[in-house]
Short mmCIF file of C-alpha atoms and ligand atoms in Angstrom, two decimals:
data_model
loop_
_atom_site.label_atom_id
_atom_site.label_comp_id
_atom_site.label_asym_id
_atom_site.label_seq_id
_atom_site.Cartn_x
_atom_site.Cartn_y
_atom_site.Cartn_z
CA MET Z 1 64.11 205.60 101.21
CA ARG Z 2 63.71 203.47 98.69
CA ASN Z 3 67.31 201.81 97.65
CA LYS Z 4 65.85 200.59 101.24
CA VAL Z 5 62.26 198.98 99.90
CA LEU Z 6 63.52 197.65 97.26
CA ILE Z 7 66.72 195.94 99.41
CA VAL Z 8 64.21 195.12 101.94
CA TYR Z 9 62.43 193.14 98.82
CA ILE Z 10 65.05 191.28 97.31
CA ALA Z 11 65.90 190.10 101.28
CA THR Z 12 61.69 189.18 101.27
CA VAL Z 13 61.84 186.52 97.69
CA ALA Z 14 65.34 185.63 98.36
CA ALA Z 15 64.56 183.77 102.05
CA ALA Z 16 60.92 183.10 100.09
CA THR Z 17 63.67 181.14 97.78
CA VAL Z 18 65.03 179.51 99.97
CA MET Z 19 62.28 178.54 102.15
CA LEU Z 20 60.70 177.39 99.16
CA LYS Z 21 64.20 175.14 98.25
CA GLU Z 22 63.56 173.53 101.50
CA PHE Z 23 60.58 172.54 101.91
CA TYR Z 24 59.91 171.04 98.31
CA HIS Z 25 63.10 168.11 99.92
CA THR Z 26 61.58 167.96 103.19
CA LYS Z 27 58.93 164.77 103.41
CA GLU Z 28 55.68 166.89 104.35
CA TYR Z 29 55.96 167.61 100.48
CA GLY Z 30 57.33 164.51 99.97
CA ARG Z 31 54.06 163.29 100.89
CA ILE Z 32 51.88 166.05 99.49
CA LYS Z 33 53.71 164.19 96.63
CA ALA Z 34 52.66 161.21 96.21
CA ILE Z 35 48.56 161.84 97.78
CA ARG Z 36 48.59 164.14 94.71
CA PHE Z 37 49.32 161.03 92.21
CA GLY Z 38 48.00 159.03 94.15
CA ILE Z 39 44.44 160.68 93.68
CA GLN Z 40 45.05 161.77 90.56
CA THR Z 41 45.97 157.72 89.29
CA MET Z 42 42.50 157.36 91.68
CA ASN Z 43 40.41 160.03 89.28
CA GLN Z 44 41.52 157.80 86.65
CA SER Z 45 40.66 154.52 87.06
CA ILE Z 46 37.54 155.31 88.56
CA LYS Z 47 38.03 157.56 84.41
CA ASN Z 48 38.85 154.79 83.21
CA VAL Z 49 37.02 151.77 84.59
CA LYS Z 50 33.24 151.38 83.68
CA LYS Z 51 31.27 148.36 84.41
CA CYS Z 52 31.77 145.01 82.23
CA ASP Z 53 34.86 147.23 80.33
CA LEU Z 54 31.84 149.27 78.41
CA SER Z 55 33.36 153.08 76.49
CA LYS Z 56 30.62 154.97 79.19
CA ASP Z 57 28.35 154.62 82.08
CA CYS Z 58 24.90 153.29 81.55
CA PRO Z 59 22.31 155.33 83.14
CA LEU Z 60 20.81 155.02 86.86
CA SER Z 61 17.87 152.99 85.03
CA HIS Z 62 19.72 151.00 83.62
CA TYR Z 63 22.05 147.62 84.17
CA ALA Z 64 25.54 147.47 82.33
CA LEU Z 65 26.04 143.96 80.43
CA ARG Z 66 28.25 142.27 78.56
CA ILE Z 67 28.02 138.44 77.05
CA LYS Z 68 30.66 136.89 75.69
CA SER Z 69 30.05 132.82 73.98
CA GLY Z 70 32.31 130.33 73.76
CA ALA Z 71 35.63 130.43 70.91
CA ALA Z 72 35.80 127.12 69.17
CA ASN Z 73 35.51 124.57 71.37
CA ALA Z 74 38.29 125.85 73.67
CA VAL Z 75 37.72 129.24 75.36
CA GLY Z 76 34.01 129.08 77.67
CA PRO Z 77 31.85 131.77 77.37
CA SER Z 78 31.87 134.95 79.85
CA ILE Z 79 28.72 136.48 80.68
CA CYS Z 80 29.04 140.29 82.81
CA PHE Z 81 26.13 141.82 85.24
CA GLU Z 82 26.78 145.00 86.90
CA GLY Z 83 29.98 145.34 86.80
CA ASP Z 84 30.14 141.06 87.67
CA ILE Z 85 30.95 138.08 85.97
CA VAL Z 86 28.81 136.39 86.54
CA MET Z 87 29.57 133.38 84.67
CA SER Z 88 33.23 132.67 82.26
CA HIS Z 89 36.25 130.13 81.88
CA GLY Z 90 38.55 131.46 84.70
CA LEU Z 91 35.22 131.17 87.39
CA ARG Z 92 35.17 127.58 86.12
CA ASN Z 93 30.88 127.67 85.89
CA VAL Z 94 30.13 127.65 81.99
CA GLY Z 95 30.63 124.26 80.38
CA PRO Z 96 29.48 123.62 76.28
CA GLY Z 97 25.92 124.00 75.38
CA LEU Z 98 24.25 127.38 76.83
CA ASN Z 99 24.63 128.92 79.82
CA ILE Z 100 21.84 131.45 81.14
CA VAL Z 101 21.99 133.69 83.69
CA GLN Z 102 18.31 135.32 85.10
CA VAL Z 103 18.06 138.22 86.93
CA HIS Z 104 15.63 140.29 89.13
CA GLY Z 105 15.33 142.52 86.18
CA ASN Z 106 13.74 145.61 89.40
CA ASN Z 107 16.39 145.34 91.96
CA GLY Z 108 19.63 143.85 90.09
CA THR Z 109 20.37 140.44 91.79
CA ILE Z 110 21.04 137.32 90.07
CA LYS Z 111 18.16 134.90 90.27
CA ARG Z 112 19.77 131.58 88.96
CA PHE Z 113 23.19 130.67 86.01
CA ASP Z 114 22.63 127.55 84.41
CA CYS Z 115 24.60 125.15 81.92
CA LEU Z 116 22.63 123.52 80.08
CA ASP Z 117 25.29 120.80 78.94
CA ALA Z 118 25.17 119.59 75.33
CA LYS Z 119 25.96 117.01 76.02
CA ASP Z 120 24.26 115.72 78.23
CA GLY Z 121 21.36 117.07 76.37
CA MET Z 122 18.31 118.93 77.46
CA PRO Z 123 16.44 117.59 80.91
CA GLY Z 124 13.27 117.83 78.69
CA ASP Z 125 10.86 117.89 82.21
CA THR Z 126 12.69 120.70 83.36
CA LEU Z 127 13.36 122.36 80.57
CA THR Z 128 9.90 125.02 81.29
CA ASP Z 129 11.76 125.44 84.50
CA MET Z 130 14.92 126.65 84.62
CA ILE Z 131 13.35 129.67 81.91
CA GLU Z 132 10.82 130.57 83.20
CA ILE Z 133 8.97 133.67 81.36
CA VAL Z 134 8.28 135.99 84.49
CA PRO Z 135 7.00 139.39 83.19
CA GLY Z 136 10.16 141.31 84.99
CA THR Z 137 13.58 138.91 84.95
CA ILE Z 138 15.84 139.58 82.30
CA VAL Z 139 17.36 136.18 80.39
CA LEU Z 140 20.83 136.10 79.48
CA VAL Z 141 22.37 133.44 77.23
CA ALA Z 142 25.83 132.54 75.81
CA SER Z 143 26.43 130.01 73.19
CA PHE Z 144 29.93 127.61 73.79
CA ASP Z 145 30.65 125.07 71.00
CA ASP Z 146 27.67 123.88 69.33
CA VAL Z 147 24.34 124.39 70.97
CA SER Z 148 22.25 123.52 67.17
CA THR Z 149 21.23 120.01 67.91
CA MET Z 150 20.58 120.21 71.27
CA MET Z 151 17.94 122.87 71.73
CA PRO Z 152 13.95 121.84 71.11
CA GLU Z 153 11.51 124.05 69.62
CA GLU Z 154 10.16 124.20 72.92
CA LEU Z 155 13.21 126.46 74.61
CA LYS Z 156 12.93 128.06 71.07
CA ASP Z 157 9.63 129.08 71.73
CA ILE Z 158 10.52 130.24 75.20
CA LEU Z 159 13.18 132.00 74.02
CA VAL Z 160 11.46 134.12 71.45
CA ARG Z 161 8.80 135.41 73.81
CA LEU Z 162 11.46 136.48 75.19
CA GLY Z 163 12.44 139.15 72.98
CA SER Z 164 15.06 136.34 70.33
CA THR Z 165 14.72 136.91 66.26
CA LEU Z 166 17.63 134.63 65.21
CA VAL Z 167 17.02 132.12 67.93
CA LYS Z 168 15.54 130.40 64.72
CA ARG Z 169 18.08 129.93 63.01
CA ILE Z 170 21.50 128.98 64.59
CA LYS Z 171 23.04 126.18 62.55
CA TYR Z 172 25.40 123.75 63.73
CA ARG Z 173 28.14 125.83 65.85
CA ASP Z 174 26.54 128.89 64.95
CA THR Z 175 27.96 131.03 68.16
CA TRP Z 176 25.14 132.98 69.90
CA VAL Z 177 25.01 136.07 72.33
CA PHE Z 178 21.04 137.21 73.91
CA ALA Z 179 19.89 138.98 76.03
CA GLY Z 180 15.91 139.78 76.44
CA SER Z 181 13.35 140.65 78.69
CA SER Z 182 9.55 139.75 78.21
CA GLY Z 183 7.10 141.38 75.67
CA MET Z 184 10.24 143.16 74.30
CA THR Z 185 11.97 142.47 71.34
CA SER Z 186 15.65 142.64 72.15
CA PRO Z 187 18.13 144.24 70.17
CA PHE Z 188 20.93 142.33 72.79
CA GLU Z 189 20.88 139.24 70.11
CA GLU Z 190 24.17 138.11 67.82
CA LEU Z 191 24.81 135.34 65.63
CA THR Z 192 27.60 134.54 63.87
CA PRO Z 193 26.95 131.35 61.00
CA ASN Z 194 29.73 128.89 61.14
CA ASP Z 195 30.46 129.51 57.56
CA GLU Z 196 34.06 128.12 56.42
CA LYS Z 197 34.95 131.21 53.71
CA THR Z 198 35.28 133.30 56.88
CA ASN Z 199 35.08 131.18 60.07
CA LYS Z 200 37.45 132.01 62.57
CA TYR Z 201 38.73 129.40 63.30
CA GLY Z 202 38.86 126.70 60.89
CA GLY Z 203 36.18 124.81 61.70
CA TRP Z 204 34.45 127.24 64.41
CA PRO Z 205 33.45 130.94 64.09
CA ALA Z 206 34.44 133.84 66.18
CA MET Z 207 33.01 134.26 69.32
CA ALA Z 208 29.87 136.61 68.72
CA GLU Z 209 29.58 139.32 72.04
CA VAL Z 210 26.39 142.31 72.72
CA SER Z 211 27.35 145.38 75.05
CA GLY Z 212 25.00 147.48 76.61
CA CYS Z 213 23.33 149.35 78.79
CA PHE Z 214 19.39 147.28 79.15
CA PRO Z 215 16.89 148.60 80.57
CA ARG Z 216 15.51 147.71 83.95
CA THR Z 217 12.48 145.67 84.06
CA PHE Z 218 10.07 146.64 86.64
C1 LIG J 301 40.36 164.36 91.09
O1 LIG J 301 38.61 164.57 90.34
C2 LIG J 301 37.73 165.29 91.22
C3 LIG J 301 36.74 165.12 90.35
O2 LIG J 301 36.53 164.94 88.97
C4 LIG J 301 38.45 167.09 90.80
O3 LIG J 301 37.95 168.11 90.88
C5 LIG J 301 40.28 166.95 90.52
O4 LIG J 301 40.72 168.22 91.19
C6 LIG J 301 41.32 165.14 90.61
N1 LIG J 301 42.29 165.55 91.37
C7 LIG J 301 43.52 165.63 90.96
C8 LIG J 301 44.46 165.67 91.84
O5 LIG J 301 43.52 165.23 89.63
C1 LIG J 302 15.49 141.33 94.21
O1 LIG J 302 13.87 141.83 93.80
C2 LIG J 302 13.20 140.03 93.96
C3 LIG J 302 12.33 140.08 93.05
O2 LIG J 302 10.73 140.77 93.56
C4 LIG J 302 13.09 139.73 95.40
O3 LIG J 302 12.59 138.47 95.67
C5 LIG J 302 14.42 139.56 95.76
O4 LIG J 302 14.49 139.95 97.54
C6 LIG J 302 14.53 141.46 95.54
N1 LIG J 302 16.33 140.77 96.51
C7 LIG J 302 16.78 142.29 96.77
C8 LIG J 302 18.03 141.82 97.69
O5 LIG J 302 16.06 143.41 97.41
#
């Protein structure tokens, strides 16, 4: 009786092993493996790719952003908002001077973007149209090449009212990035001074960069 049970058991295990081995060689198993690998890869990429290459997701009450200034007079700046690159060298919509994106802070839609060209000079009478101080509007700015000679005091005053604490210190060929909104003192600002002792590219400093989660405005 015991022997019979043992034989049945061994036979069952052997049959199951053969079936399993056969199954591993079937297309069906290959398909399951491929699907599992696909899901794993997808999971991996969802985990790793954050908006604007941040290291973590922003809370729902915030927008992801990353702003890079130009590098010397060679590589244009880039402005990323909520995972979309709005202005960049690659998109060919940046230029020497101030590159500015304005966003509706309540819903994150892009209101407008402009390049204030350093070479053509500042169109004085359209300046206040270009950067209005509208409560709730988020303003993102990246410098490219030299911006010190093209910024009238009127523009600097507007940027101070949007939360800049460094704009009045910008000197010849400094690189500068900024994100702000009226009524705040912005923590999203970086100024890299042009200093021949520390410059990365001869006559130009390293690019400036800020990134992080910007609070939604209402
Ligand atoms: C994919 O991620 C989900 C949720 O994080 C997890 O439950 C699932 O086991 C993962 N699948 C694979 C194949 O890694
Ligand atoms: C976003 O908000 C602005 C300002 O309130 C509004 O004009 C615009 O239509 C809104 N856009 C969307 C897609 O909701």
